[in-house]
């Protein structure tokens, strides 16, 4: 299994913003761009509008964990930037997971449907 890396450099984020495709739902905005490798790189962006540092870090952890647990469902070779919207400051893990997978389906980057019951 190929594990994802993190997008860390501002230039990488800017490249995905400029050249990538974006779709949004109520809680998240997802930008995707093919990176020409065999693994995904994911970056998560949270504005100070979302809340204080505790709230921002919590929402970031929720998105990171939702992606980590469902990473095998996503296609490989993508740079993914997830922007957390202000409305996501009080959502649960389940809502976060649902929003992330919803955007993955909209972008058609999910290989197989979820098999949780």
Backbone as a chain_set.jsonl record, in Angstrom:
{"seq": "XXXXXXXXXXXXXXXXXXXXXXXXXXXXXXXXXXXXXXXXXXXXXXXXXXXXXXXXXXXXXXXXXXXXXXXXXXXXXXXXXXXXXXXXXXXXXXXXXXXXXXXXXXXXXXXXXXXXX", "coords": {"N": [[0.834, -1.189, 0.0], [0.534, 2.198, -0.819], [1.427, 5.004, 0.946], [0.217, 8.261, 1.709], [1.831, 11.464, 1.402], [2.559, 14.62, 2.989], [1.594, 17.822, 1.784], [3.692, 20.493, 2.007], [5.095, 22.832, 1.308], [4.581, 26.255, 0.493], [4.635, 26.953, -2.195], [3.863, 24.576, -3.436], [1.201, 24.35, -2.569], [0.172, 26.678, -3.798], [0.51, 26.048, -6.483], [-1.307, 23.923, -6.792], [-3.672, 25.297, -6.23], [-3.725, 27.129, -8.387], [-3.521, 25.572, -10.789], [-5.118, 23.361, -10.43], [-8.289, 21.534, -10.189], [-11.315, 22.54, -8.607], [-13.803, 21.713, -6.213], [-16.637, 22.113, -4.095], [-18.336, 21.636, -0.943], [-20.653, 21.973, 1.768], [-18.94, 22.094, 4.018], [-16.242, 21.76, 3.236], [-13.64, 22.549, 0.826], [-12.25, 21.146, -2.015], [-9.297, 20.84, -3.777], [-7.776, 19.412, -6.595], [-4.937, 18.032, -8.276], [-3.046, 16.413, -10.709], [-0.003, 14.733, -9.922], [1.983, 13.208, -11.072], [3.303, 11.139, -9.79], [3.355, 8.038, -7.89], [2.029, 8.275, -5.563], [-0.199, 9.959, -3.299], [-0.304, 13.39, -2.331], [-1.265, 15.244, 0.374], [-2.665, 18.264, 1.484], [-3.772, 20.441, 4.034], [-5.743, 23.203, 4.666], [-6.556, 25.798, 6.869], [-8.371, 28.58, 7.731], [-8.033, 31.466, 9.857], [-10.517, 32.406, 10.339], [-12.093, 30.27, 10.925], [-11.825, 29.633, 13.604], [-10.348, 29.7, 16.931], [-6.937, 28.618, 17.683], [-7.174, 26.067, 18.79], [-9.627, 25.084, 17.879], [-9.142, 25.204, 15.107], [-6.998, 23.391, 14.851], [-8.234, 21.039, 15.702], [-10.226, 20.625, 13.718], [-8.577, 20.255, 11.538], [-7.21, 17.918, 12.265], [-9.369, 16.137, 12.227], [-10.032, 16.034, 9.488], [-7.628, 15.04, 8.458], [-7.507, 12.514, 9.705], [-9.868, 11.308, 8.729], [-9.211, 11.154, 6.033], [-6.922, 9.505, 6.19], [-7.954, 7.049, 7.121], [-9.496, 6.284, 4.973], [-7.901, 6.259, 2.819], [-7.138, 4.276, 0.98], [-9.24, 4.189, -0.77], [-9.002, 6.293, -2.517], [-7.826, 7.49, -5.708], [-4.441, 7.185, -6.971], [-1.517, 9.329, -7.275], [-2.072, 12.053, -7.026], [-2.16, 15.498, -6.079], [-3.689, 16.812, -3.354], [-5.558, 19.361, -2.002], [-7.222, 20.361, 0.822], [-9.486, 22.671, 1.85], [-10.694, 23.999, 4.74], [-13.857, 25.089, 5.597], [-15.538, 27.841, 7.233], [-17.954, 27.02, 8.331], [-17.42, 24.509, 9.262], [-16.524, 24.446, 11.844], [-17.648, 23.24, 14.099], [-18.276, 20.622, 13.534], [-18.776, 17.02, 13.56], [-16.66, 14.036, 13.597], [-17.866, 12.192, 11.867], [-19.434, 13.727, 10.166], [-17.377, 15.148, 8.959], [-15.947, 13.098, 7.65], [-17.942, 12.235, 5.877], [-18.273, 14.571, 4.314], [-15.722, 14.767, 3.147], [-15.53, 12.361, 1.639], [-17.699, 12.752, -0.026], [-16.821, 14.903, -1.627], [-14.669, 13.629, -2.846], [-16.043, 11.746, -4.394], [-17.448, 13.507, -6.073], [-15.332, 14.612, -7.508], [-14.602, 12.38, -8.848], [-12.515, 10.693, -7.963], [-12.498, 8.55, -6.356], [-11.974, 5.173, -5.966], [-13.42, 2.882, -5.139], [-16.549, 2.116, -3.59], [-17.53, 2.885, -0.249], [-17.289, 0.427, 2.309], [-18.325, 0.186, 4.823], [-20.635, -0.626, 7.428]], "CA": [[0.0, 0.0, 0.0], [1.283, 3.442, -0.908], [0.882, 5.991, 1.87], [0.292, 9.648, 1.244], [2.722, 12.403, 2.066], [1.928, 15.917, 3.206], [2.036, 18.997, 1.042], [4.199, 21.394, 3.04], [5.604, 24.105, 0.795], [3.596, 27.201, -0.009], [4.647, 26.884, -3.659], [3.07, 23.406, -3.809], [-0.2, 24.735, -2.381], [-0.177, 27.668, -4.824], [0.438, 25.332, -7.75], [-2.576, 23.191, -6.813], [-4.736, 26.3, -6.328], [-3.743, 27.747, -9.72], [-3.678, 24.64, -11.917], [-6.01, 22.249, -10.107], [-9.744, 21.68, -10.255], [-11.865, 22.616, -7.253], [-15.226, 21.516, -5.96], [-16.892, 22.416, -2.691], [-19.621, 21.352, -0.323], [-20.951, 22.878, 2.875], [-17.875, 22.182, 5.008], [-14.887, 21.67, 2.697], [-13.347, 22.794, -0.584], [-11.162, 20.236, -2.383], [-8.571, 21.091, -5.022], [-6.945, 18.271, -6.977], [-4.027, 18.205, -9.4], [-2.197, 15.23, -10.88], [1.386, 15.074, -9.591], [2.914, 12.404, -11.844], [3.96, 10.108, -8.982], [2.469, 6.935, -7.562], [1.398, 8.482, -4.263], [-0.912, 11.218, -3.124], [0.184, 14.345, -1.339], [-2.443, 15.966, 0.854], [-2.444, 19.466, 2.275], [-5.009, 20.909, 4.649], [-5.645, 24.629, 4.945], [-7.616, 26.289, 7.751], [-8.277, 30.022, 7.96], [-8.302, 31.912, 11.23], [-11.957, 32.663, 10.438], [-12.744, 29.054, 11.42], [-11.856, 29.683, 15.064], [-9.028, 29.835, 17.543], [-5.991, 27.569, 17.287], [-7.663, 24.761, 19.248], [-10.681, 24.695, 16.929], [-8.515, 24.968, 13.801], [-6.218, 22.159, 14.906], [-9.177, 19.933, 15.808], [-10.837, 20.367, 12.41], [-7.517, 19.74, 10.682], [-7.005, 16.521, 12.658], [-10.517, 15.35, 11.77], [-9.894, 15.817, 8.043], [-6.456, 14.181, 8.26], [-7.872, 11.165, 10.119], [-10.86, 10.789, 7.778], [-8.479, 10.786, 4.816], [-6.023, 8.38, 6.492], [-8.725, 5.806, 7.239], [-10.122, 5.953, 3.682], [-6.879, 6.551, 1.81], [-7.102, 3.233, -0.047], [-10.339, 4.399, -1.707], [-8.668, 7.38, -3.438], [-6.858, 7.218, -6.769], [-3.074, 7.604, -6.638], [-0.888, 10.274, -8.188], [-2.748, 13.339, -6.947], [-1.961, 16.469, -5.008], [-5.021, 17.17, -2.875], [-5.594, 20.398, -0.968], [-8.544, 20.488, 1.419], [-9.662, 23.928, 2.567], [-11.79, 23.831, 5.694], [-14.698, 26.284, 5.626], [-15.911, 28.333, 8.561], [-19.097, 26.247, 8.828], [-16.954, 23.216, 9.765], [-15.848, 24.594, 13.129], [-18.246, 22.442, 15.173], [-18.816, 19.364, 13.019], [-18.24, 15.78, 14.123], [-15.819, 13.236, 12.7], [-18.702, 11.527, 10.85], [-19.764, 14.75, 9.159], [-16.128, 15.436, 8.245], [-15.71, 11.96, 6.751], [-18.967, 12.286, 4.841], [-17.968, 15.702, 3.427], [-14.504, 14.438, 2.395], [-15.85, 11.327, 0.646], [-18.606, 13.374, -0.986], [-16.006, 15.651, -2.595], [-13.925, 12.636, -3.617], [-16.956, 11.206, -5.406], [-17.72, 14.563, -7.057], [-14.136, 14.732, -8.348], [-14.4, 11.058, -9.458], [-11.192, 10.177, -7.604], [-12.665, 7.429, -5.434], [-11.952, 3.939, -6.748], [-14.483, 1.938, -4.76], [-17.46, 2.666, -2.601], [-17.258, 2.561, 1.142], [-17.862, -0.871, 2.666], [-18.695, 0.169, 6.239], [-22.053, -0.847, 7.572]], "C": [[0.877, 1.251, 0.0], [0.639, 4.467, 0.023], [1.097, 7.39, 1.331], [1.313, 10.433, 2.04], [1.94, 13.688, 2.296], [2.466, 16.931, 2.217], [2.478, 20.001, 2.103], [4.565, 22.774, 2.512], [4.481, 24.969, 0.228], [3.508, 27.127, -1.534], [3.823, 25.694, -4.154], [1.572, 23.705, -3.68], [-0.638, 25.676, -3.503], [-0.341, 27.013, -6.189], [-0.895, 24.587, -7.879], [-3.743, 24.175, -6.945], [-4.864, 26.833, -7.757], [-4.111, 26.764, -10.822], [-4.724, 23.558, -11.681], [-7.477, 22.572, -10.321], [-10.271, 21.751, -8.822], [-13.36, 22.371, -7.258], [-15.436, 21.72, -4.464], [-18.22, 21.832, -2.237], [-19.75, 22.273, 0.885], [-19.752, 23.116, 3.798], [-16.462, 22.296, 4.427], [-14.833, 22.129, 1.24], [-12.165, 21.886, -0.915], [-10.605, 20.618, -3.747], [-7.774, 19.835, -5.34], [-6.134, 18.606, -8.227], [-3.183, 16.947, -9.509], [-0.749, 15.619, -10.644], [2.417, 14.194, -10.286], [3.694, 11.377, -11.038], [2.952, 9.001, -8.704], [1.801, 7.124, -6.206], [0.705, 9.834, -4.228], [-0.161, 12.092, -2.142], [-1.028, 15.159, -0.916], [-2.012, 17.144, 1.705], [-3.778, 19.947, 2.801], [-4.81, 22.36, 5.058], [-6.844, 25.059, 5.789], [-7.386, 27.768, 8.021], [-8.533, 30.342, 9.428], [-9.775, 32.247, 11.426], [-12.693, 31.466, 11.044], [-12.834, 29.083, 12.939], [-10.464, 29.877, 15.618], [-8.16, 28.615, 17.208], [-6.465, 26.172, 17.68], [-8.706, 24.228, 18.269], [-10.075, 24.361, 15.57], [-7.757, 23.646, 13.792], [-7.139, 20.937, 14.966], [-9.78, 19.596, 14.444], [-9.804, 19.794, 11.435], [-7.247, 18.263, 10.985], [-8.137, 15.638, 12.166], [-10.41, 15.038, 10.278], [-8.753, 14.845, 7.765], [-6.788, 12.723, 8.599], [-8.889, 10.541, 9.163], [-10.169, 10.356, 6.487], [-7.631, 9.542, 5.061], [-6.789, 7.057, 6.514], [-9.35, 5.362, 5.92], [-9.179, 6.18, 2.514], [-6.882, 5.538, 0.67], [-8.223, 3.389, -1.067], [-9.982, 5.424, -2.788], [-7.688, 6.918, -4.508], [-5.49, 7.742, -6.354], [-2.57, 8.622, -7.657], [-1.516, 11.655, -8.172], [-2.168, 14.209, -5.839], [-3.36, 16.933, -4.628], [-4.871, 18.251, -1.817], [-7.036, 20.506, -0.495], [-8.571, 21.787, 2.211], [-10.888, 23.766, 3.458], [-12.555, 25.146, 5.793], [-15.113, 26.628, 7.06], [-17.055, 27.517, 9.17], [-18.685, 24.919, 9.449], [-16.398, 23.301, 11.18], [-16.447, 23.762, 14.26], [-18.735, 21.071, 14.698], [-18.107, 18.16, 13.637], [-17.322, 15.084, 13.109], [-16.661, 12.67, 11.558], [-19.117, 12.501, 9.763], [-18.542, 15.094, 8.309], [-15.845, 14.353, 7.216], [-16.691, 11.987, 5.584], [-18.672, 13.39, 3.828], [-16.75, 15.392, 2.551], [-14.802, 13.417, 1.297], [-16.813, 11.861, -0.422], [-17.819, 14.132, -2.058], [-15.163, 14.708, -3.446], [-14.778, 12.033, -4.716], [-17.259, 12.241, -6.477], [-16.552, 14.731, -8.026], [-13.86, 13.442, -9.13], [-12.998, 10.524, -9.196], [-11.284, 9.061, -6.573], [-12.823, 6.166, -6.263], [-13.099, 3.006, -6.421], [-15.333, 2.571, -3.67], [-17.11, 2.148, -1.218], [-17.963, 1.255, 1.511], [-18.181, -0.957, 4.146], [-20.192, 0.033, 6.351], [-22.651, -0.066, 8.588]], "O": [[1.853, 1.333, 0.747], [-0.55, 4.763, -0.096], [2.045, 7.654, 0.591], [1.618, 10.115, 3.189], [0.8, 13.823, 1.852], [3.643, 16.905, 1.856], [1.707, 20.322, 3.007], [4.366, 23.776, 3.199], [3.56, 24.477, -0.425], [2.418, 27.228, -2.097], [3.156, 25.793, -5.184], [0.78, 23.363, -4.557], [-1.703, 25.488, -4.09], [-1.227, 27.382, -6.96], [-1.531, 24.613, -8.933], [-4.692, 23.917, -7.686], [-5.971, 26.973, -8.276], [-4.92, 27.082, -11.694], [-5.169, 22.908, -12.628], [-7.855, 23.711, -10.595], [-9.735, 21.097, -7.928], [-14.078, 22.766, -8.176], [-14.519, 21.523, -3.667], [-19.11, 21.57, -3.046], [-19.017, 23.255, 0.995], [-19.573, 24.224, 4.303], [-15.579, 22.871, 5.064], [-15.833, 22.103, 0.522], [-11.182, 21.859, -0.174], [-11.334, 20.707, -4.735], [-7.16, 19.251, -4.447], [-6.575, 19.349, -9.103], [-2.658, 16.464, -8.506], [-0.298, 16.675, -11.087], [3.616, 14.408, -10.109], [4.654, 10.799, -11.548], [1.833, 9.023, -9.217], [1.085, 6.238, -5.741], [0.994, 10.726, -5.026], [0.524, 11.604, -1.243], [-1.739, 15.703, -1.761], [-1.111, 17.034, 2.536], [-4.794, 19.874, 2.109], [-3.828, 22.701, 5.717], [-7.99, 24.736, 5.476], [-6.317, 28.158, 8.489], [-9.173, 29.571, 10.143], [-10.235, 32.359, 12.562], [-13.778, 31.617, 11.606], [-13.817, 28.606, 13.506], [-9.52, 30.178, 14.887], [-8.611, 27.694, 16.526], [-6.185, 25.202, 16.977], [-8.667, 23.06, 17.883], [-10.441, 23.362, 14.951], [-7.86, 22.871, 12.841], [-6.85, 19.913, 14.346], [-9.841, 18.429, 14.058], [-10.13, 18.944, 10.606], [-7.075, 17.457, 10.071], [-7.9, 14.511, 11.732], [-10.667, 13.91, 9.855], [-8.886, 13.939, 6.942], [-6.399, 11.808, 7.873], [-8.775, 9.362, 8.826], [-10.501, 9.317, 5.917], [-7.618, 8.626, 4.238], [-6.312, 6.056, 5.98], [-9.697, 4.191, 5.764], [-9.608, 6.282, 1.364], [-6.652, 5.904, -0.482], [-8.164, 2.777, -2.133], [-10.59, 5.427, -3.858], [-6.831, 6.069, -4.258], [-5.382, 8.624, -5.502], [-3.12, 8.759, -8.749], [-1.501, 12.357, -9.183], [-1.743, 13.711, -4.796], [-4.124, 17.392, -5.478], [-4.137, 18.074, -0.844], [-7.952, 20.713, -1.29], [-7.776, 21.98, 3.131], [-11.977, 23.437, 2.986], [-11.964, 26.196, 6.044], [-15.038, 25.796, 7.965], [-17.115, 27.345, 10.387], [-19.501, 24.263, 10.096], [-15.848, 22.317, 11.676], [-15.8, 23.595, 15.294], [-19.524, 20.426, 15.389], [-16.998, 18.268, 14.16], [-17.223, 15.481, 11.948], [-16.223, 12.667, 10.407], [-19.149, 12.152, 8.583], [-18.651, 15.304, 7.101], [-15.542, 14.644, 6.059], [-16.301, 11.784, 4.434], [-18.803, 13.178, 2.622], [-16.738, 15.71, 1.362], [-14.376, 13.59, 0.155], [-16.742, 11.46, -1.584], [-18.113, 14.02, -3.248], [-14.962, 14.958, -4.635], [-14.308, 11.828, -5.835], [-17.324, 11.907, -7.66], [-16.753, 14.963, -9.218], [-12.975, 13.418, -9.985], [-12.364, 9.968, -10.092], [-10.278, 8.668, -5.983], [-13.68, 6.085, -7.143], [-13.689, 2.405, -7.318], [-14.881, 3.446, -2.932], [-16.475, 1.105, -1.061], [-19.089, 1.006, 1.082], [-18.298, -2.058, 4.683], [-20.938, 0.506, 5.494], [-23.858, -0.162, 8.811]]}, "num_chains": 1, "name": "protein.A"}
